[in-house]
Short mmCIF file of C-alpha atoms in Angstrom, two decimals:
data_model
loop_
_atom_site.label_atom_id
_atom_site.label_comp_id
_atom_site.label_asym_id
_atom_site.label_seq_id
_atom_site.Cartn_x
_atom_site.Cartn_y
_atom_site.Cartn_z
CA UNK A 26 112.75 82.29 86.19
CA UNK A 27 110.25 84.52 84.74
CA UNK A 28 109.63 84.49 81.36
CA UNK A 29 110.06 88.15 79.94
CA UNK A 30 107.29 89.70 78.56
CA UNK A 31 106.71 90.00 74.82
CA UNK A 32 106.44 94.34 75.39
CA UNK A 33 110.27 93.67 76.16
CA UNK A 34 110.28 92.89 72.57
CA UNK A 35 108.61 95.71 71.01
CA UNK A 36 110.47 98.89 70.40
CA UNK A 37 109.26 101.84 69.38
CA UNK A 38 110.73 103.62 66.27
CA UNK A 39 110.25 107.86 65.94
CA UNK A 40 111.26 108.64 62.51
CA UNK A 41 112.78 112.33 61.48
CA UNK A 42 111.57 113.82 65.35
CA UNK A 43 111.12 117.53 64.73
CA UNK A 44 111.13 118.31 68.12
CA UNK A 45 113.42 116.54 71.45
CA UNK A 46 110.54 117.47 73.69
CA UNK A 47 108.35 114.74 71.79
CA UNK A 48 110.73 112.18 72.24
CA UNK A 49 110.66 112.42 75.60
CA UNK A 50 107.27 112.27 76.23
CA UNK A 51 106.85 109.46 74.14
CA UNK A 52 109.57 107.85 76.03
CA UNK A 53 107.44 108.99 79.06
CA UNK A 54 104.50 107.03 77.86
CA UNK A 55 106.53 103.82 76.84
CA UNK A 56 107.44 103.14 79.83
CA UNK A 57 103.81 104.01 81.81
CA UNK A 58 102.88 100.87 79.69
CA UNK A 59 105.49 98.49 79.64
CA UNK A 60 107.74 99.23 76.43
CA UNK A 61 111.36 100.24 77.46
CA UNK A 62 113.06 100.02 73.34
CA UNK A 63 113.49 103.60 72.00
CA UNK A 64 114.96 103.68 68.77
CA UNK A 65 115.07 107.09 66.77
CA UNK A 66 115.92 107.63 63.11
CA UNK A 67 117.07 110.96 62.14
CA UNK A 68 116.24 112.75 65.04
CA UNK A 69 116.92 116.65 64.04
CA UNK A 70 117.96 117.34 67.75
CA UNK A 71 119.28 114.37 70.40
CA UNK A 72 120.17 114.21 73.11
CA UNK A 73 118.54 117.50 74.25
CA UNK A 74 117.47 118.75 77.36
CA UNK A 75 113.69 119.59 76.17
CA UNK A 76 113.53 115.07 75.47
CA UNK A 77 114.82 114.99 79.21
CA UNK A 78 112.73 117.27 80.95
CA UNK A 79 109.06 115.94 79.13
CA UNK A 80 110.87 111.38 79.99
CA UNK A 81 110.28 112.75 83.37
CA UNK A 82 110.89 109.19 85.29
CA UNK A 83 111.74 107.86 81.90
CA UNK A 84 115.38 109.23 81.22
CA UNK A 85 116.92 105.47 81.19
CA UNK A 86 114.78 105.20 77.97
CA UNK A 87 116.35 107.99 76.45
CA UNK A 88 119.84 106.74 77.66
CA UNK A 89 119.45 103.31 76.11
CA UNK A 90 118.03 104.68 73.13
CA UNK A 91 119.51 103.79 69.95
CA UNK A 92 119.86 106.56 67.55
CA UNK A 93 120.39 105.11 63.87
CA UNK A 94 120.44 107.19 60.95
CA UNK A 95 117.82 105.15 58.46
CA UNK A 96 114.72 103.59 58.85
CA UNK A 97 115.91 100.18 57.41
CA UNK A 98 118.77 100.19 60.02
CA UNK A 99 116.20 100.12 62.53
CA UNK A 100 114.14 97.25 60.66
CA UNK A 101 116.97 95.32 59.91
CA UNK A 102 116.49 92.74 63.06
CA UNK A 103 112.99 92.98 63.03
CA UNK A 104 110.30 90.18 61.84
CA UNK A 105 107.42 92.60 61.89
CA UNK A 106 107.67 96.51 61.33
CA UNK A 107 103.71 98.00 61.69
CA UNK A 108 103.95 101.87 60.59
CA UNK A 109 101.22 103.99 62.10
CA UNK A 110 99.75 106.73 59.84
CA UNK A 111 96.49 108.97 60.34
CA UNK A 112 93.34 107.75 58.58
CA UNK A 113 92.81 108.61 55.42
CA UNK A 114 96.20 108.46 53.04
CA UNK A 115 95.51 106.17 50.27
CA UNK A 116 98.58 103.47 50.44
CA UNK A 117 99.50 100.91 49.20
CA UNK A 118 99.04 98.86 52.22
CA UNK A 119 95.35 99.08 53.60
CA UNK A 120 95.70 100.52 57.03
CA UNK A 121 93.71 98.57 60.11
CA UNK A 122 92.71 99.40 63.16
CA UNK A 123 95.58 99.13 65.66
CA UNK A 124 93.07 97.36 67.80
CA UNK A 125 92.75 94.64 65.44
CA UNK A 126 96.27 94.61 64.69
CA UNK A 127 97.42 94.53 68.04
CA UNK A 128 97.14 90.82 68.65
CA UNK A 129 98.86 89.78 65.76
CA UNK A 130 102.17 92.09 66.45
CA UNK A 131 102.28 90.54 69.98
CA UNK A 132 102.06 87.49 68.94
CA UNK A 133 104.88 87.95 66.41
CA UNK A 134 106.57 88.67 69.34
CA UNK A 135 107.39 84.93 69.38
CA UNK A 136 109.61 84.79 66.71
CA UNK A 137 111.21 87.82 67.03
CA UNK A 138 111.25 91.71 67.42
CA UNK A 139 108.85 93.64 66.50
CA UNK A 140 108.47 97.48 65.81
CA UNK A 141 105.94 100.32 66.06
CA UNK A 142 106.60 102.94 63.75
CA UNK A 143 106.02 106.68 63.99
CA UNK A 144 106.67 109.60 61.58
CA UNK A 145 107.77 112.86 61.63
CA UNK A 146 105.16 115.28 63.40
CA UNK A 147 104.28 117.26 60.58
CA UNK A 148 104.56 114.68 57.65
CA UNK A 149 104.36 111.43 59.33
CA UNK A 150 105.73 108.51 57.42
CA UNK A 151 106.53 108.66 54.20
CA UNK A 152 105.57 106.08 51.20
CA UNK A 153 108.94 104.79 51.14
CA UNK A 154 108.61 104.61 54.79
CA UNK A 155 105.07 102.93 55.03
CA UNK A 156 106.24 100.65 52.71
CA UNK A 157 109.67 99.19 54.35
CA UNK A 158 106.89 98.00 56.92
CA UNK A 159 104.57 94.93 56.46
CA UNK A 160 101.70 96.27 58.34
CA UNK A 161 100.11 99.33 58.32
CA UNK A 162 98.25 100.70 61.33
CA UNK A 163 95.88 103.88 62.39
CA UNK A 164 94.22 104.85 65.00
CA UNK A 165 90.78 105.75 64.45
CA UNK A 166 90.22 109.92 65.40
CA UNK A 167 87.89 112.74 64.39
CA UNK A 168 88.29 113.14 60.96
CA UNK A 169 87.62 117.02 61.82
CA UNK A 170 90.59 116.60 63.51
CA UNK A 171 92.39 113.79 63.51
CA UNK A 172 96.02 114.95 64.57
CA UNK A 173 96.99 113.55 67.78
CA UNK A 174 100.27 114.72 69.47
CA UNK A 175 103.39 111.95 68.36
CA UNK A 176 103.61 111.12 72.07
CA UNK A 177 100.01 110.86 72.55
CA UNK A 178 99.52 108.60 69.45
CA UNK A 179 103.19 106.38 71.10
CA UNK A 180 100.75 106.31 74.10
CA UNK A 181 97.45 105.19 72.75
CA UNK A 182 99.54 102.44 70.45
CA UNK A 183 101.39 101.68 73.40
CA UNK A 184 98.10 101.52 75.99
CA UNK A 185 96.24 98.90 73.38
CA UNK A 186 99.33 96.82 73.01
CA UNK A 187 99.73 96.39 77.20
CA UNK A 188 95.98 95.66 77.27
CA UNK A 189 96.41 93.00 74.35
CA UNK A 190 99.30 91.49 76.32
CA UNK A 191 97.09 91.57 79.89
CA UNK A 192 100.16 92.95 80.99
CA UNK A 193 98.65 95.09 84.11
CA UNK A 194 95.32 93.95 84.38
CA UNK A 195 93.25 95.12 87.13
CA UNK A 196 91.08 92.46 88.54
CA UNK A 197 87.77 93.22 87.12
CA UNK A 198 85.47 93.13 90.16
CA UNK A 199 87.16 93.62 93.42
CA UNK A 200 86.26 90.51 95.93
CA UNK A 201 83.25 91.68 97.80
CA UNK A 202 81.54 90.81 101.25
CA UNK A 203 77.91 90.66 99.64
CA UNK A 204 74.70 90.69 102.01
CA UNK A 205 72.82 87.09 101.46
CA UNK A 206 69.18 87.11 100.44
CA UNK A 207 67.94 86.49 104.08
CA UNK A 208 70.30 89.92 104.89
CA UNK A 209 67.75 91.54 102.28
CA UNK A 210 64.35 90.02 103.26
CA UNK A 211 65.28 90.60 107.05
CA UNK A 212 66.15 94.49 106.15
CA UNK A 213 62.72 94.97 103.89
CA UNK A 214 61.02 93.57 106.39
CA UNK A 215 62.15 95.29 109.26
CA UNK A 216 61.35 98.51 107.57
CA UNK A 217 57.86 97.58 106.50
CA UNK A 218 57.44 96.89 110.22
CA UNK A 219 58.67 100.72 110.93
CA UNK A 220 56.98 101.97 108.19
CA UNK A 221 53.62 100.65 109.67
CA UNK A 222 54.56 101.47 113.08
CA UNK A 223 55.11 105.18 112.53
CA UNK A 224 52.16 105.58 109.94
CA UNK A 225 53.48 106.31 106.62
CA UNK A 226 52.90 102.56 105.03
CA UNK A 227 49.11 101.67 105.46
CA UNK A 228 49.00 97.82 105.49
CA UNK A 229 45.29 97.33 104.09
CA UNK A 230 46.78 99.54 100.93
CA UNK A 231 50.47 99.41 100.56
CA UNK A 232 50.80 100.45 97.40
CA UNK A 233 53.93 99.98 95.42
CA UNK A 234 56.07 100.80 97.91
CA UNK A 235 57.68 97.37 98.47
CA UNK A 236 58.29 97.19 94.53
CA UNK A 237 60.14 100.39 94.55
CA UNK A 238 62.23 99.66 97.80
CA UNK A 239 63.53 96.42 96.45
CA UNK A 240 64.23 97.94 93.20
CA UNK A 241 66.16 100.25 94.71
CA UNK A 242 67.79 97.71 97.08
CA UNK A 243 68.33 95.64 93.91
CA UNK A 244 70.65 98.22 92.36
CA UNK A 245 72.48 98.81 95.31
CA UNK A 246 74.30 95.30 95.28
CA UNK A 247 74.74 95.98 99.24
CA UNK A 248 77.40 94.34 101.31
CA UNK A 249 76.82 92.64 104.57
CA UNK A 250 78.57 95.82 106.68
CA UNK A 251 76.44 98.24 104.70
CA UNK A 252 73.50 96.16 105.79
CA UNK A 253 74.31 96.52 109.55
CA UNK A 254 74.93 99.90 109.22
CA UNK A 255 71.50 100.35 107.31
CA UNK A 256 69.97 98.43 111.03
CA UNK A 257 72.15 100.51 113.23
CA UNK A 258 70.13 103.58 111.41
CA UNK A 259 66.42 101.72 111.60
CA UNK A 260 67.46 101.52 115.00
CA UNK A 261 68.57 105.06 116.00
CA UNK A 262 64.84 106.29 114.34
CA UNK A 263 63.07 103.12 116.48
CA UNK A 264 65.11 105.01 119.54
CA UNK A 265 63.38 108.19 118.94
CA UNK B 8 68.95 115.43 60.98
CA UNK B 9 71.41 113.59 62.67
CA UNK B 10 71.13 112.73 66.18
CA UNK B 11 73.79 114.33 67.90
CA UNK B 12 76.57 111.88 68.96
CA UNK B 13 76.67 111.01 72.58
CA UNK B 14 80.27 111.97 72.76
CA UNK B 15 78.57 115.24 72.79
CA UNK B 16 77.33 114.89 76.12
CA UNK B 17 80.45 113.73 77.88
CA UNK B 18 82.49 116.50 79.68
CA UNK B 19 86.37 116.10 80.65
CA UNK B 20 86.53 117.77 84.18
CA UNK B 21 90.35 119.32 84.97
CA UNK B 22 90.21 119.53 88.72
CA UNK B 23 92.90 121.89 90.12
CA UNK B 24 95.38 121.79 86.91
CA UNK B 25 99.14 123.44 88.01
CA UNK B 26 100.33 123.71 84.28
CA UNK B 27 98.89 125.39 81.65
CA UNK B 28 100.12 123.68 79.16
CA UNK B 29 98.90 120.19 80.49
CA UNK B 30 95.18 121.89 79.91
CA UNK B 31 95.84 122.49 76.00
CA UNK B 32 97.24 119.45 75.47
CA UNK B 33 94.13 117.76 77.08
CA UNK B 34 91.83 120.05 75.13
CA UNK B 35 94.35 118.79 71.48
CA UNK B 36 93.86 114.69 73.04
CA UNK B 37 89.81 115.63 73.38
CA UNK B 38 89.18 117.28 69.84
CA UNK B 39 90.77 114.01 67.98
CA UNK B 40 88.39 111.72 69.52
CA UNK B 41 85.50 114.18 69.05
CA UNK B 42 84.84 115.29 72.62
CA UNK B 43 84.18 119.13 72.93
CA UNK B 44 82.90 120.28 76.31
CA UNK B 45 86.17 121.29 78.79
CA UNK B 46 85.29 122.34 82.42
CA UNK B 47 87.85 123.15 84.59
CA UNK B 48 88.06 123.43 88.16
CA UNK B 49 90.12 126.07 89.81
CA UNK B 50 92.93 125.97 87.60
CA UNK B 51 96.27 127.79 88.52
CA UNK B 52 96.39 129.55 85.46
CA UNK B 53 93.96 129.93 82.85
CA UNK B 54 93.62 131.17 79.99
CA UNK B 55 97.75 130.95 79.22
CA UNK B 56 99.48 131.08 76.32
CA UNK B 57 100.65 127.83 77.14
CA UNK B 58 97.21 126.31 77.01
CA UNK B 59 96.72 127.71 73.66
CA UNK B 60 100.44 126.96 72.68
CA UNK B 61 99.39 123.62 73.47
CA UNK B 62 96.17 123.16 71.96
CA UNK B 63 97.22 123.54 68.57
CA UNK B 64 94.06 123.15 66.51
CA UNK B 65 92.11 122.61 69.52
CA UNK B 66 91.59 126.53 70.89
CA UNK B 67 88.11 126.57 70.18
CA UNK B 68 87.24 124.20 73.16
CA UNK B 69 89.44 126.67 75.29
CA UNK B 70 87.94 129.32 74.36
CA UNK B 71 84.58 127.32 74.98
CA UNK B 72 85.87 125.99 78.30
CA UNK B 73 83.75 126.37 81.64
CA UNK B 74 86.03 127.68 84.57
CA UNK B 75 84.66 126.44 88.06
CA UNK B 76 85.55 127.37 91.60
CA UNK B 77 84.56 123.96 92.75
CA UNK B 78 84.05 120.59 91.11
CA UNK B 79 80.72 119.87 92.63
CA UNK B 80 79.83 123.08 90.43
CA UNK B 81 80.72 120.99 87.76
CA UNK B 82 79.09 117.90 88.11
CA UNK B 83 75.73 119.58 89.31
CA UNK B 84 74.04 118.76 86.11
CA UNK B 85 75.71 115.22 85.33
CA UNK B 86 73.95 111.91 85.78
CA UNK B 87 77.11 110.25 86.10
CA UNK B 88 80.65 111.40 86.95
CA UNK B 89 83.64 108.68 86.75
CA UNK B 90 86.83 109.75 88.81
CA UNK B 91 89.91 108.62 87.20
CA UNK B 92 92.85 107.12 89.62
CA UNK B 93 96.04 105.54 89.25
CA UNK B 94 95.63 101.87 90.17
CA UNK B 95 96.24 100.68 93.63
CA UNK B 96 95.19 103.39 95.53
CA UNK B 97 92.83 102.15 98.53
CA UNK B 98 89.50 104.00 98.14
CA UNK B 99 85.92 103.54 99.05
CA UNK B 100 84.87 102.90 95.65
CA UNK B 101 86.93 100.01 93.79
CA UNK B 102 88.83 101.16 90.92
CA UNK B 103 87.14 99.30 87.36
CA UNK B 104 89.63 99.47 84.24
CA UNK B 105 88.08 102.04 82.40
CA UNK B 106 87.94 99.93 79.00
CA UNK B 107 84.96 97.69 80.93
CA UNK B 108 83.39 100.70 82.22
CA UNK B 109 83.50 103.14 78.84
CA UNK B 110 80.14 101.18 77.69
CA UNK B 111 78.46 101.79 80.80
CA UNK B 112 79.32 105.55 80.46
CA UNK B 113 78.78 105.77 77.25
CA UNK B 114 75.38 104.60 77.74
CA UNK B 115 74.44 106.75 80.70
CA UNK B 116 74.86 109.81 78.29
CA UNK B 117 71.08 108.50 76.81
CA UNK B 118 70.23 109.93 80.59
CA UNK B 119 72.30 113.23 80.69
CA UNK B 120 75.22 114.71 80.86
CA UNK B 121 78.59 112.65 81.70
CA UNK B 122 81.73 113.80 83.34
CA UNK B 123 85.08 112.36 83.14
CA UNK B 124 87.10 113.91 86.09
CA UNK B 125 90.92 113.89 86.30
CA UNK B 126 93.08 115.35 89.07
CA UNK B 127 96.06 117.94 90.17
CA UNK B 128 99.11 116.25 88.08
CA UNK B 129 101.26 115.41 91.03
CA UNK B 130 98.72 114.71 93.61
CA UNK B 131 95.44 113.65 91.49
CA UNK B 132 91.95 113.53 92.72
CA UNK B 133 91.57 113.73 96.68
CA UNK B 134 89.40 111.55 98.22
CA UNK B 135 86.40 113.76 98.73
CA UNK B 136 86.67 114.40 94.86
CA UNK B 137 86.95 110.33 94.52
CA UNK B 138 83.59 110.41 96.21
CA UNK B 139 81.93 112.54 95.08
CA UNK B 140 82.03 110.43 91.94
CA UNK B 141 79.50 107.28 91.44
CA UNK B 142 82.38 105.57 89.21
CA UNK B 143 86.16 105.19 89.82
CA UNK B 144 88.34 104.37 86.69
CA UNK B 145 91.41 103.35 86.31
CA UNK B 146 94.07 103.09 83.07
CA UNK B 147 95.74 100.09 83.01
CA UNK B 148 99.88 101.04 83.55
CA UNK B 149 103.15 99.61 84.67
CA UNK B 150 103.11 99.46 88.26
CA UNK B 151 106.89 100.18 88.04
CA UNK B 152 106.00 103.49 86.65
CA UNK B 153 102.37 104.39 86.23
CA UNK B 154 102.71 107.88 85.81
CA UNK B 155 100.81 108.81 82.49
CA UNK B 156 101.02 113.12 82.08
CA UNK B 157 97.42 114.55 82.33
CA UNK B 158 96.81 115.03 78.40
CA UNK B 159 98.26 111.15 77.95
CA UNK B 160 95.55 109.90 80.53
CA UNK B 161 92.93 112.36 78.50
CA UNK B 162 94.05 110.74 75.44
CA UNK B 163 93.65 107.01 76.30
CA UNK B 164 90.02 107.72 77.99
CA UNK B 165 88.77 109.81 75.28
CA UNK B 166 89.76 107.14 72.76
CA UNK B 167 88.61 104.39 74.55
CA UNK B 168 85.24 106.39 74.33
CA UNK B 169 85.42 106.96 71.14
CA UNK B 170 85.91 103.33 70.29
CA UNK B 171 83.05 102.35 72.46
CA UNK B 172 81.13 104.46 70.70
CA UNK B 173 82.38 103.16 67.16
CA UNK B 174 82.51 107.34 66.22
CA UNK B 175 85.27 107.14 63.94
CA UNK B 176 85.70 103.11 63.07
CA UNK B 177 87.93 102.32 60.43
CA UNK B 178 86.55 99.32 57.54
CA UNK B 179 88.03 96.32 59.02
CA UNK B 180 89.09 94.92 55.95
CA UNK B 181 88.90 96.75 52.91
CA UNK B 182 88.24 95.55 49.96
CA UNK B 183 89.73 93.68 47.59
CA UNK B 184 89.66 92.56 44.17
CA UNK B 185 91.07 88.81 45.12
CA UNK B 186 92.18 85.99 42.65
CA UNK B 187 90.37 83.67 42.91
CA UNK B 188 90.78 79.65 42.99
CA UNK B 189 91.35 79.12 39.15
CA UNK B 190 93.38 82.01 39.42
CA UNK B 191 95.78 80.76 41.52
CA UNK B 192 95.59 76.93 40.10
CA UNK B 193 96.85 78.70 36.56
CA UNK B 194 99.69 80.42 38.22
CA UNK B 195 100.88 77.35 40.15
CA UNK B 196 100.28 75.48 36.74
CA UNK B 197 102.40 77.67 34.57
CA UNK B 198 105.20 78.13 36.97
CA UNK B 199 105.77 74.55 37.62
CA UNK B 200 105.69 73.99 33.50
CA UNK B 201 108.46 76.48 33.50
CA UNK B 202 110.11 75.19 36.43
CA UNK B 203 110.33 72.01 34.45
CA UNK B 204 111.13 73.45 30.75
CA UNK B 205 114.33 74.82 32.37
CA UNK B 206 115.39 71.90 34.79
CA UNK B 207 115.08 73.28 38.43
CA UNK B 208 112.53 70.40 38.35
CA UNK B 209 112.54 67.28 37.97
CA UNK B 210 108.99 65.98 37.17
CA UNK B 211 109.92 62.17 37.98
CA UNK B 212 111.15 64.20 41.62
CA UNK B 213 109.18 66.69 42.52
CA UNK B 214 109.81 66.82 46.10
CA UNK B 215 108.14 69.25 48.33
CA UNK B 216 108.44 72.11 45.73
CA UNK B 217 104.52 72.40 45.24
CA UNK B 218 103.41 71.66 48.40
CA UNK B 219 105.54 74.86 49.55
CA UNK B 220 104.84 77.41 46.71
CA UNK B 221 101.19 76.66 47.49
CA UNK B 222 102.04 77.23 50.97
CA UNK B 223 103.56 81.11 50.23
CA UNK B 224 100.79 81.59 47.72
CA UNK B 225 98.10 80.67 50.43
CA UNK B 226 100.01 83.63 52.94
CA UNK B 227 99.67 86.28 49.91
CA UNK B 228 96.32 86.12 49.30
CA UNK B 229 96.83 87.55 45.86
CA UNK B 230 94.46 90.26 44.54
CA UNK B 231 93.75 89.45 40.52
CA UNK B 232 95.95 92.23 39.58
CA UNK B 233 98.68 90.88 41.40
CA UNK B 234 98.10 87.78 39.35
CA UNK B 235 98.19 89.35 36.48
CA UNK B 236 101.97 91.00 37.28
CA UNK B 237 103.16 87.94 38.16
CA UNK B 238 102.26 86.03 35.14
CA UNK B 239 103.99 89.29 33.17
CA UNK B 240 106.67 88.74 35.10
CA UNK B 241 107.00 84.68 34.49
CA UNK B 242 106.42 86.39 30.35
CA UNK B 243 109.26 88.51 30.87
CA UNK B 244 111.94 85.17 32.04
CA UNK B 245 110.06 82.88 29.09
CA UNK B 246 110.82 85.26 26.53
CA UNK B 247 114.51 85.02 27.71
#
């Protein structure tokens, strides 16, 4: 049996939602990474057809959500609550980087729930709200302009946490059928050969021109079928 | 004077946008991670009050944007475009996650102008748009449902640009005014005196008591001030 992952133990937590259209995207971008626990405080308006329409392929999010109506009620089974605020408000917790912070909520993961929490779009969390959390979290912006959307900022938390739990990681170099070094040397030299033959590389004072080629070969990293296409071209201009 | 960031030089390229709306929210996800230049190739509708709608505090790189017929227009003057794809499509160039290849982008702005180039919502970037990038990126998503909305996948790129770029890094740590060993050895010493004075302890049997208030001391790491309330607060019971 597979283990389940420790995003099925994360749920998100939207706190006063001004608007249902925001819930559903946020929903929306739980689920692109892996979170599937919506939990809403106080939502002014839910259900609503506005969260539906922006879950797209989410909607089962938004039917499993639970809708309680205070923060601490959505706390209460939680061993780690991180509340995400803009940069800048001087707390009482010090906020960190939700890329450093990451980690350590997925690894509390082990020993129980944990939450992500999200305020209001206009006035975000407030004290009493930062506080009922032990960790405080922001996302570093533009200070010029720091407000990011609620479901964009449910996205970005979301995104970081997926990539901290290797949850969908794409394989960083795809397997590759590289040419060999004999490929290469056979390839230079066959063009020098051309390259004499037709006139434009004078062999008493050849200049550079090997230098550059290889350099250029160098950065191409070819593969074995690019190199016999490369000779099936040498050959169509030795054809001529 | 300051030299301009190289987020400055990196260009978000909209190719063949159906909703309006989907390009001001892209614009909002830009401006709070401090990218600025918008080009957009044949959109369906633009300007819209949608895209403004959208935008919020973001209109000014609307009303800056470039509007295309074709996105080799676009990427004329780029030294490096990076095509963004959902993951497992099979394409000539293989798909990198885009957190290993932000550095590498990030660095080719020292050379000239970047593009980041994001398709149609529903159908994304053809092939022939794929190619005529040098760089393919992918976001990291649940294969199950890896449909991030256009702004969402603006958002997580732009921000993991942003971070290579440590633009807006948050202080790790802040800091603090920490007790220090003494401190702590005075608190520990006064409490167990008390402890004793009033008979939760039993000095002949101490048990594991210290051992474990060290223990939940060690977790706090207690700022001086903190000491300082805590000893008021052991004041407060001895005056009892």
């Amino acid at each position: 049996m597979k283990a389940p992952s420790p995003l099925s133990r994360v749920a998100v937590v939207l706190v006063r939602t001004s608007h249902p259209g925001n819930i559903g995207a946020a929903a929306r971008a739980m689920k692109t990474m892996g979170l599937d626990d919506l939990v809403l405080v106080a939502p002014r308006h839910f259900p609503h057809p506005d969260a539906d329409a922006l879950a797209a392929g989410a909607v089962d999010l938004l039917d499993r959500a639970r809708v309680v109506p205070a923060l601490r009620d959505a706390l209460a089974e939680c061993v780690l609550a991180v509340g995400f605020s803009a940069r800048g408000r001087d707390l009482a917790h010090p906020a960190r980087e939700w890329r450093a912070l990451a980690p350590e909520a997925l690894a509390a993961t082990a020993d129980g729930p944990v939450a992500l929490v999200f305020g209001n779009e206009t006035s975000g969390l407030s004290n009493d709200e930062i506080l009922a959390c032990q960790r405080h979290a922001t996302i570093p912006a533009n200070p010029e302009y720091p407000s990011l959307n609620l479901a964009a900022a449910v996205q970005v938390a979301s995104y970081e946490l997926a990539l901290a739990a290797a949850a969908f990681a794409v394989p960083e170099r795809p397997r590759r059928a590289r040419a060999t070094g004999a490929d290469l040397e056979a390839l230079h030299a066959r063009l020098a050969r051309m390259l004499v033959a037709n006139g434009f590389l004078d062999p008493r004072e050849p200049g550079r021109l090997d230098e550059r080629m290889r350099r250029l070969a160098a950065r191409l990293d070819l593969e074995s079928e690019e190199v016999a296409l490369l000779h099936g071209i040498l050959d169509s201009f030795a054809r001529k």
